[in-house]
PDB file of C-alpha atoms and ligand atoms in Angstrom:
ATOM      1  CA  UNK A   1       5.098  -1.878  15.134  1.00  0.00           C
ATOM      2  CA  UNK A   2       5.451  -3.506  11.730  1.00  0.00           C
ATOM      3  CA  UNK A   3       2.378  -2.714   9.781  1.00  0.00           C
ATOM      4  CA  UNK A   4       0.827  -3.261   6.367  1.00  0.00           C
ATOM      5  CA  UNK A   5      -1.812  -0.745   5.302  1.00  0.00           C
ATOM      6  CA  UNK A   6      -4.143  -2.437   2.901  1.00  0.00           C
ATOM      7  CA  UNK A   7      -6.912  -0.911   0.796  1.00  0.00           C
ATOM      8  CA  UNK A   8      -8.152  -0.046  -2.675  1.00  0.00           C
ATOM      9  CA  UNK A   9      -6.799   2.931  -4.615  1.00  0.00           C
ATOM     10  CA  UNK A  10      -8.048   6.060  -2.879  1.00  0.00           C
ATOM     11  CA  UNK A  11      -8.850   4.305   0.419  1.00  0.00           C
ATOM     12  CA  UNK A  12      -6.609   6.686   2.372  1.00  0.00           C
ATOM     13  CA  UNK A  13      -3.552   4.538   3.056  1.00  0.00           C
ATOM     14  CA  UNK A  14      -1.111   7.369   2.412  1.00  0.00           C
ATOM     15  CA  UNK A  15      -3.028   9.866   4.567  1.00  0.00           C
ATOM     16  CA  UNK A  16      -3.175   7.497   7.527  1.00  0.00           C
ATOM     17  CA  UNK A  17       0.444   6.395   7.090  1.00  0.00           C
ATOM     18  CA  UNK A  18       1.577  10.015   7.238  1.00  0.00           C
ATOM     19  CA  UNK A  19      -0.156  10.466  10.594  1.00  0.00           C
ATOM     20  CA  UNK A  20       1.367   7.330  12.053  1.00  0.00           C
ATOM     21  CA  UNK A  21       4.801   8.443  10.898  1.00  0.00           C
ATOM     22  CA  UNK A  22       4.356  11.835  12.555  1.00  0.00           C
ATOM     23  CA  UNK A  23       3.214  10.353  15.826  1.00  0.00           C
ATOM     24  CA  UNK A  24       5.380   7.229  16.062  1.00  0.00           C
ATOM     25  CA  UNK A  25       8.378   7.981  13.823  1.00  0.00           C
ATOM     26  CA  UNK A  26       8.163   4.774  11.834  1.00  0.00           C
ATOM     27  CA  UNK A  27       9.733   4.185   8.457  1.00  0.00           C
ATOM     28  CA  UNK A  28       7.084   4.564   5.759  1.00  0.00           C
ATOM     29  CA  UNK A  29       7.449   2.832   2.428  1.00  0.00           C
ATOM     30  CA  UNK A  30       4.872   3.507  -0.276  1.00  0.00           C
ATOM     31  CA  UNK A  31       5.804   1.412  -3.303  1.00  0.00           C
ATOM     32  CA  UNK A  32       3.688   3.753  -5.475  1.00  0.00           C
ATOM     33  CA  UNK A  33       5.674   6.803  -4.256  1.00  0.00           C
ATOM     34  CA  UNK A  34       8.960   4.946  -4.726  1.00  0.00           C
ATOM     35  CA  UNK A  35       7.996   4.016  -8.296  1.00  0.00           C
ATOM     36  CA  UNK A  36       6.859   7.561  -9.128  1.00  0.00           C
ATOM     37  CA  UNK A  37      10.179   8.881  -7.830  1.00  0.00           C
ATOM     38  CA  UNK A  38      12.088   6.380  -9.984  1.00  0.00           C
ATOM     39  CA  UNK A  39      10.090   7.530 -13.027  1.00  0.00           C
ATOM     40  CA  UNK A  40      10.765  11.217 -12.271  1.00  0.00           C
ATOM     41  CA  UNK A  41      14.469  10.496 -11.941  1.00  0.00           C
ATOM     42  CA  UNK A  42      14.506   8.422 -15.125  1.00  0.00           C
ATOM     43  CA  UNK A  43      16.206   5.429 -13.508  1.00  0.00           C
ATOM     44  CA  UNK A  44      16.221   1.965 -15.078  1.00  0.00           C
ATOM     45  CA  UNK A  45      13.635   0.891 -12.529  1.00  0.00           C
ATOM     46  CA  UNK A  46      11.450   3.836 -13.497  1.00  0.00           C
ATOM     47  CA  UNK A  47      11.681   2.949 -17.173  1.00  0.00           C
ATOM     48  CA  UNK A  48      10.585  -0.600 -16.400  1.00  0.00           C
ATOM     49  CA  UNK A  49       7.632   0.565 -14.322  1.00  0.00           C
ATOM     50  CA  UNK A  50       6.236   3.493 -16.293  1.00  0.00           C
ATOM     51  CA  UNK A  51       4.107   1.714 -18.909  1.00  0.00           C
ATOM     52  CA  UNK A  52       2.430  -0.496 -16.325  1.00  0.00           C
ATOM     53  CA  UNK A  53       1.743   2.397 -13.989  1.00  0.00           C
ATOM     54  CA  UNK A  54       0.379   4.771 -16.594  1.00  0.00           C
ATOM     55  CA  UNK A  55      -2.287   2.318 -17.661  1.00  0.00           C
ATOM     56  CA  UNK A  56      -3.120   1.413 -14.058  1.00  0.00           C
ATOM     57  CA  UNK A  57      -1.681  -2.076 -14.202  1.00  0.00           C
ATOM     58  CA  UNK A  58       0.457  -3.643 -11.494  1.00  0.00           C
ATOM     59  CA  UNK A  59       4.201  -3.410 -11.950  1.00  0.00           C
ATOM     60  CA  UNK A  60       5.877  -6.866 -12.124  1.00  0.00           C
ATOM     61  CA  UNK A  61       6.407  -8.500  -8.724  1.00  0.00           C
ATOM     62  CA  UNK A  62      10.181  -8.749  -9.083  1.00  0.00           C
ATOM     63  CA  UNK A  63      10.495  -4.973  -9.533  1.00  0.00           C
ATOM     64  CA  UNK A  64       8.529  -4.005  -6.432  1.00  0.00           C
ATOM     65  CA  UNK A  65       9.935  -6.811  -4.303  1.00  0.00           C
ATOM     66  CA  UNK A  66      13.420  -5.455  -5.027  1.00  0.00           C
ATOM     67  CA  UNK A  67      12.405  -2.011  -3.773  1.00  0.00           C
ATOM     68  CA  UNK A  68      10.881  -3.374  -0.570  1.00  0.00           C
ATOM     69  CA  UNK A  69      13.828  -5.610   0.279  1.00  0.00           C
ATOM     70  CA  UNK A  70      16.261  -2.717  -0.087  1.00  0.00           C
ATOM     71  CA  UNK A  71      14.142  -0.550   2.215  1.00  0.00           C
ATOM     72  CA  UNK A  72      13.652  -3.233   4.861  1.00  0.00           C
ATOM     73  CA  UNK A  73      17.380  -3.899   5.055  1.00  0.00           C
ATOM     74  CA  UNK A  74      18.011  -0.274   6.045  1.00  0.00           C
ATOM     75  CA  UNK A  75      18.709   0.378   9.746  1.00  0.00           C
ATOM     76  CA  UNK A  76      15.715   2.759   9.829  1.00  0.00           C
ATOM     77  CA  UNK A  77      13.383  -0.200   9.360  1.00  0.00           C
ATOM     78  CA  UNK A  78      14.565  -2.020  12.463  1.00  0.00           C
ATOM     79  CA  UNK A  79      12.527   0.176  14.805  1.00  0.00           C
ATOM     80  CA  UNK A  80       9.303  -0.432  12.916  1.00  0.00           C
ATOM     81  CA  UNK A  81       7.782   0.273   9.541  1.00  0.00           C
ATOM     82  CA  UNK A  82       4.612   0.847   7.571  1.00  0.00           C
ATOM     83  CA  UNK A  83       4.191  -0.738   4.176  1.00  0.00           C
ATOM     84  CA  UNK A  84       1.660   1.158   2.086  1.00  0.00           C
ATOM     85  CA  UNK A  85       0.558  -0.373  -1.208  1.00  0.00           C
ATOM     86  CA  UNK A  86       2.621  -3.517  -0.695  1.00  0.00           C
ATOM     87  CA  UNK A  87       2.017  -6.440  -0.871  1.00  0.00           C
ATOM     88  CA  UNK A  88      -0.512  -6.334  -3.704  1.00  0.00           C
ATOM     89  CA  UNK A  89      -0.283  -9.913  -4.963  1.00  0.00           C
ATOM     90  CA  UNK A  90       0.028 -13.327  -3.306  1.00  0.00           C
ATOM     91  CA  UNK A  91       3.602 -13.852  -4.581  1.00  0.00           C
ATOM     92  CA  UNK A  92       4.529 -10.476  -3.052  1.00  0.00           C
ATOM     93  CA  UNK A  93       2.991 -11.478   0.281  1.00  0.00           C
ATOM     94  CA  UNK A  94       4.808 -14.825   0.288  1.00  0.00           C
ATOM     95  CA  UNK A  95       8.095 -13.190  -0.597  1.00  0.00           C
ATOM     96  CA  UNK A  96       7.621 -10.603   2.176  1.00  0.00           C
ATOM     97  CA  UNK A  97       6.898 -13.343   4.686  1.00  0.00           C
ATOM     98  CA  UNK A  98      10.027 -15.233   3.669  1.00  0.00           C
ATOM     99  CA  UNK A  99      12.214 -12.141   3.720  1.00  0.00           C
ATOM    100  CA  UNK A 100      10.992 -11.001   7.143  1.00  0.00           C
ATOM    101  CA  UNK A 101      11.676 -14.472   8.497  1.00  0.00           C
ATOM    102  CA  UNK A 102      15.266 -14.164   7.292  1.00  0.00           C
ATOM    103  CA  UNK A 103      15.513 -10.854   9.150  1.00  0.00           C
ATOM    104  CA  UNK A 104      13.944 -12.546  12.197  1.00  0.00           C
ATOM    105  CA  UNK A 105      11.021 -10.150  12.071  1.00  0.00           C
ATOM    106  CA  UNK A 106       7.321 -10.592  11.526  1.00  0.00           C
ATOM    107  CA  UNK A 107       4.378  -8.374  10.725  1.00  0.00           C
ATOM    108  CA  UNK A 108       2.464  -7.189  13.753  1.00  0.00           C
ATOM    109  CA  UNK A 109      -0.734  -6.153  11.943  1.00  0.00           C
ATOM    110  CA  UNK A 110      -2.414  -5.724   8.577  1.00  0.00           C
ATOM    111  CA  UNK A 111      -5.082  -3.033   8.575  1.00  0.00           C
ATOM    112  CA  UNK A 112      -7.587  -2.970   5.753  1.00  0.00           C
ATOM    113  CA  UNK A 113      -9.281   0.372   5.054  1.00  0.00           C
ATOM    114  CA  UNK A 114     -12.698  -0.444   3.648  1.00  0.00           C
ATOM    115  CA  UNK A 115     -14.288   2.068   1.276  1.00  0.00           C
ATOM    116  CA  UNK A 116     -16.923   1.456  -1.383  1.00  0.00           C
ATOM    117  CA  UNK A 117     -16.095   2.007  -5.030  1.00  0.00           C
ATOM    118  CA  UNK A 118     -18.366   4.996  -5.585  1.00  0.00           C
ATOM    119  CA  UNK A 119     -16.671   6.943  -2.782  1.00  0.00           C
ATOM    120  CA  UNK A 120     -13.229   5.857  -4.050  1.00  0.00           C
ATOM    121  CA  UNK A 121     -13.829   7.201  -7.559  1.00  0.00           C
ATOM    122  CA  UNK A 122     -15.116  10.456  -6.087  1.00  0.00           C
ATOM    123  CA  UNK A 123     -11.979  10.842  -3.982  1.00  0.00           C
ATOM    124  CA  UNK A 124      -9.557  10.065  -6.797  1.00  0.00           C
ATOM    125  CA  UNK A 125     -11.250  12.440  -9.225  1.00  0.00           C
ATOM    126  CA  UNK A 126     -11.382  15.087  -6.469  1.00  0.00           C
ATOM    127  CA  UNK A 127      -7.659  14.651  -5.811  1.00  0.00           C
ATOM    128  CA  UNK A 128      -7.011  14.975  -9.529  1.00  0.00           C
ATOM    129  CA  UNK A 129      -9.014  18.195  -9.795  1.00  0.00           C
ATOM    130  CA  UNK A 130      -7.033  19.710  -6.907  1.00  0.00           C
ATOM    131  CA  UNK A 131      -3.498  18.794  -7.915  1.00  0.00           C
ATOM    132  CA  UNK A 132      -1.507  20.781 -10.456  1.00  0.00           C
ATOM    133  CA  UNK A 133       0.817  18.048 -11.663  1.00  0.00           C
ATOM    134  CA  UNK A 134      -1.684  15.229 -11.735  1.00  0.00           C
ATOM    135  CA  UNK A 135      -1.023  11.526 -11.982  1.00  0.00           C
ATOM    136  CA  UNK A 136      -1.111   9.831 -15.371  1.00  0.00           C
ATOM    137  CA  UNK A 137      -3.084   6.983 -13.804  1.00  0.00           C
ATOM    138  CA  UNK A 138      -5.838   9.232 -12.455  1.00  0.00           C
ATOM    139  CA  UNK A 139      -7.842   9.326 -15.676  1.00  0.00           C
ATOM    140  CA  UNK A 140     -11.034   7.287 -15.751  1.00  0.00           C
ATOM    141  CA  UNK A 141      -9.720   4.405 -17.835  1.00  0.00           C
ATOM    142  CA  UNK A 142      -6.655   3.895 -15.679  1.00  0.00           C
ATOM    143  CA  UNK A 143      -8.743   4.195 -12.505  1.00  0.00           C
ATOM    144  CA  UNK A 144     -11.009   1.434 -13.745  1.00  0.00           C
ATOM    145  CA  UNK A 145      -7.955  -0.683 -14.505  1.00  0.00           C
ATOM    146  CA  UNK A 146      -6.560  -0.057 -11.011  1.00  0.00           C
ATOM    147  CA  UNK A 147      -9.810  -1.228  -9.411  1.00  0.00           C
ATOM    148  CA  UNK A 148      -9.818  -4.314 -11.587  1.00  0.00           C
ATOM    149  CA  UNK A 149      -6.231  -5.121 -10.607  1.00  0.00           C
ATOM    150  CA  UNK A 150      -7.164  -4.582  -6.958  1.00  0.00           C
ATOM    151  CA  UNK A 151     -10.231  -6.840  -7.110  1.00  0.00           C
ATOM    152  CA  UNK A 152      -8.492  -9.628  -8.983  1.00  0.00           C
ATOM    153  CA  UNK A 153      -4.976  -9.639  -7.615  1.00  0.00           C
ATOM    154  CA  UNK A 154      -4.969  -7.813  -4.281  1.00  0.00           C
ATOM    155  CA  UNK A 155      -8.270  -8.634  -2.558  1.00  0.00           C
ATOM    156  CA  UNK A 156      -7.351 -12.328  -2.087  1.00  0.00           C
ATOM    157  CA  UNK A 157      -4.692 -11.119   0.359  1.00  0.00           C
ATOM    158  CA  UNK A 158      -7.393 -10.344   2.899  1.00  0.00           C
ATOM    159  CA  UNK A 159      -7.979 -14.038   3.369  1.00  0.00           C
ATOM    160  CA  UNK A 160      -4.228 -14.645   3.338  1.00  0.00           C
ATOM    161  CA  UNK A 161      -3.794 -12.346   6.348  1.00  0.00           C
ATOM    162  CA  UNK A 162      -7.027 -13.396   8.009  1.00  0.00           C
ATOM    163  CA  UNK A 163      -5.677 -16.944   8.018  1.00  0.00           C
ATOM    164  CA  UNK A 164      -2.584 -15.633   9.787  1.00  0.00           C
ATOM    165  CA  UNK A 165      -4.716 -13.770  12.371  1.00  0.00           C
ATOM    166  CA  UNK A 166      -3.192 -10.460  11.366  1.00  0.00           C
ATOM    167  CA  UNK A 167      -6.104  -8.684   9.707  1.00  0.00           C
ATOM    168  CA  UNK A 168      -8.104  -5.793  11.201  1.00  0.00           C
ATOM    169  CA  UNK A 169     -10.784  -4.121   9.084  1.00  0.00           C
ATOM    170  CA  UNK A 170     -11.625  -0.448   9.542  1.00  0.00           C
ATOM    171  CA  UNK A 171     -14.358   1.587   7.887  1.00  0.00           C
ATOM    172  CA  UNK A 172     -12.279   3.958   5.777  1.00  0.00           C
ATOM    173  CA  UNK A 173     -15.308   5.961   4.615  1.00  0.00           C
ATOM    174  CA  UNK A 174     -15.407   7.808   7.956  1.00  0.00           C
ATOM    175  CA  UNK A 175     -13.734  11.153   8.670  1.00  0.00           C
ATOM    176  CA  UNK A 176      -9.914  11.040   8.573  1.00  0.00           C
ATOM    177  CA  UNK A 177      -9.688  11.655  12.351  1.00  0.00           C
ATOM    178  CA  UNK A 178     -12.092   8.835  13.168  1.00  0.00           C
ATOM    179  CA  UNK A 179     -10.263   6.404  10.879  1.00  0.00           C
ATOM    180  CA  UNK A 180      -6.995   7.397  12.534  1.00  0.00           C
ATOM    181  CA  UNK A 181      -8.300   6.893  16.034  1.00  0.00           C
ATOM    182  CA  UNK A 182      -9.589   3.403  15.153  1.00  0.00           C
ATOM    183  CA  UNK A 183      -6.336   2.622  13.385  1.00  0.00           C
ATOM    184  CA  UNK A 184      -4.339   3.656  16.433  1.00  0.00           C
ATOM    185  CA  UNK A 185      -6.493   1.557  18.703  1.00  0.00           C
ATOM    186  CA  UNK A 186      -5.775  -1.412  16.447  1.00  0.00           C
ATOM    187  CA  UNK A 187      -2.007  -1.023  16.305  1.00  0.00           C
ATOM    188  CA  UNK A 188      -0.802   0.593  19.516  1.00  0.00           C
ATOM    189  CA  UNK A 189       0.924  -1.918  21.740  1.00  0.00           C
ATOM    190  CA  UNK A 190       2.009  -4.035  18.758  1.00  0.00           C
TER     191      UNK A 190
HETATM  192  P1  ADP B   1      -3.180   3.671  -5.626  1.00  0.00           P
HETATM  193  O1  ADP B   1      -3.268   2.743  -4.449  1.00  0.00           O
HETATM  194  O2  ADP B   1      -4.022   4.910  -5.479  1.00  0.00           O
HETATM  195  O3  ADP B   1      -3.389   2.990  -6.960  1.00  0.00           O
HETATM  196  P2  ADP B   1      -0.272   3.728  -5.400  1.00  0.00           P
HETATM  197  O4  ADP B   1       0.592   4.934  -5.366  1.00  0.00           O
HETATM  198  O5  ADP B   1      -0.251   2.821  -4.238  1.00  0.00           O
HETATM  199  O6  ADP B   1      -1.730   4.292  -5.687  1.00  0.00           O
HETATM  200  O7  ADP B   1       0.078   2.858  -6.696  1.00  0.00           O
HETATM  201  C1  ADP B   1       0.123   3.410  -7.981  1.00  0.00           C
HETATM  202  C2  ADP B   1       0.609   2.384  -9.007  1.00  0.00           C
HETATM  203  O8  ADP B   1       1.922   1.935  -8.660  1.00  0.00           O
HETATM  204  C3  ADP B   1      -0.215   1.092  -9.101  1.00  0.00           C
HETATM  205  O9  ADP B   1      -1.323   1.225  -9.946  1.00  0.00           O
HETATM  206  C4  ADP B   1       0.846   0.145  -9.696  1.00  0.00           C
HETATM  207  O10 ADP B   1       1.042   0.348 -11.070  1.00  0.00           O
HETATM  208  C5  ADP B   1       2.112   0.578  -8.994  1.00  0.00           C
HETATM  209  N1  ADP B   1       2.356  -0.192  -7.734  1.00  0.00           N
HETATM  210  C6  ADP B   1       2.427   0.328  -6.480  1.00  0.00           C
HETATM  211  N2  ADP B   1       2.650  -0.647  -5.580  1.00  0.00           N
HETATM  212  C7  ADP B   1       2.712  -1.809  -6.287  1.00  0.00           C
HETATM  213  C8  ADP B   1       2.885  -3.166  -5.928  1.00  0.00           C
HETATM  214  N3  ADP B   1       3.054  -3.545  -4.639  1.00  0.00           N
HETATM  215  N4  ADP B   1       2.878  -4.100  -6.911  1.00  0.00           N
HETATM  216  C9  ADP B   1       2.718  -3.764  -8.187  1.00  0.00           C
HETATM  217  N5  ADP B   1       2.540  -2.503  -8.604  1.00  0.00           N
HETATM  218  C10 ADP B   1       2.527  -1.525  -7.666  1.00  0.00           C
END
């Protein structure tokens, strides 16, 4: 199964990806996690990304595309993968399509987790209150910026994948278990 998990900040992509990884042993690539790791380690990539991330803006396409290509070339990706938080722009989606074609692979499904904005803000602020380290982009201004980036740059991808008959929408406001069971029903067999 070669899956894209799609959804607004706080929609639960990471939580659901973790479950799929546990059950199916797929490679999981979260571009957000990869960027945060690069920042922690102080790499050149991290330095490039930090300003954008802290204010809740998207990191330039070329930076994230580089990360994804590296990961997809790895042998671990050949048995299936989950992309979480990528693609987030049309150029990223086009580049992914082109790159997978070169690898003679294609996506098997794009699952969109649908959650309304009020619930999303509640979740992100709840996550912030619980975590000790905290994310720089979990303050209210940055959250607003992340939603704006999502609405303007990422939402158009739903149509992009609908046109390719790859999109399945799931109500992500339900309990984690229920979301997972619907997600599994959508992807198993792919
Ligand atoms: P969330 O979905 O909750 O915003 P992520 O961990 O997926 O959390 O992303 C955090 C930040 O990382 C984004 O706001 C953005 O700055 C950066 N980022 C992650 N993935 C991408 C991507 N595909 N393109 C551009 N920026 C990205």
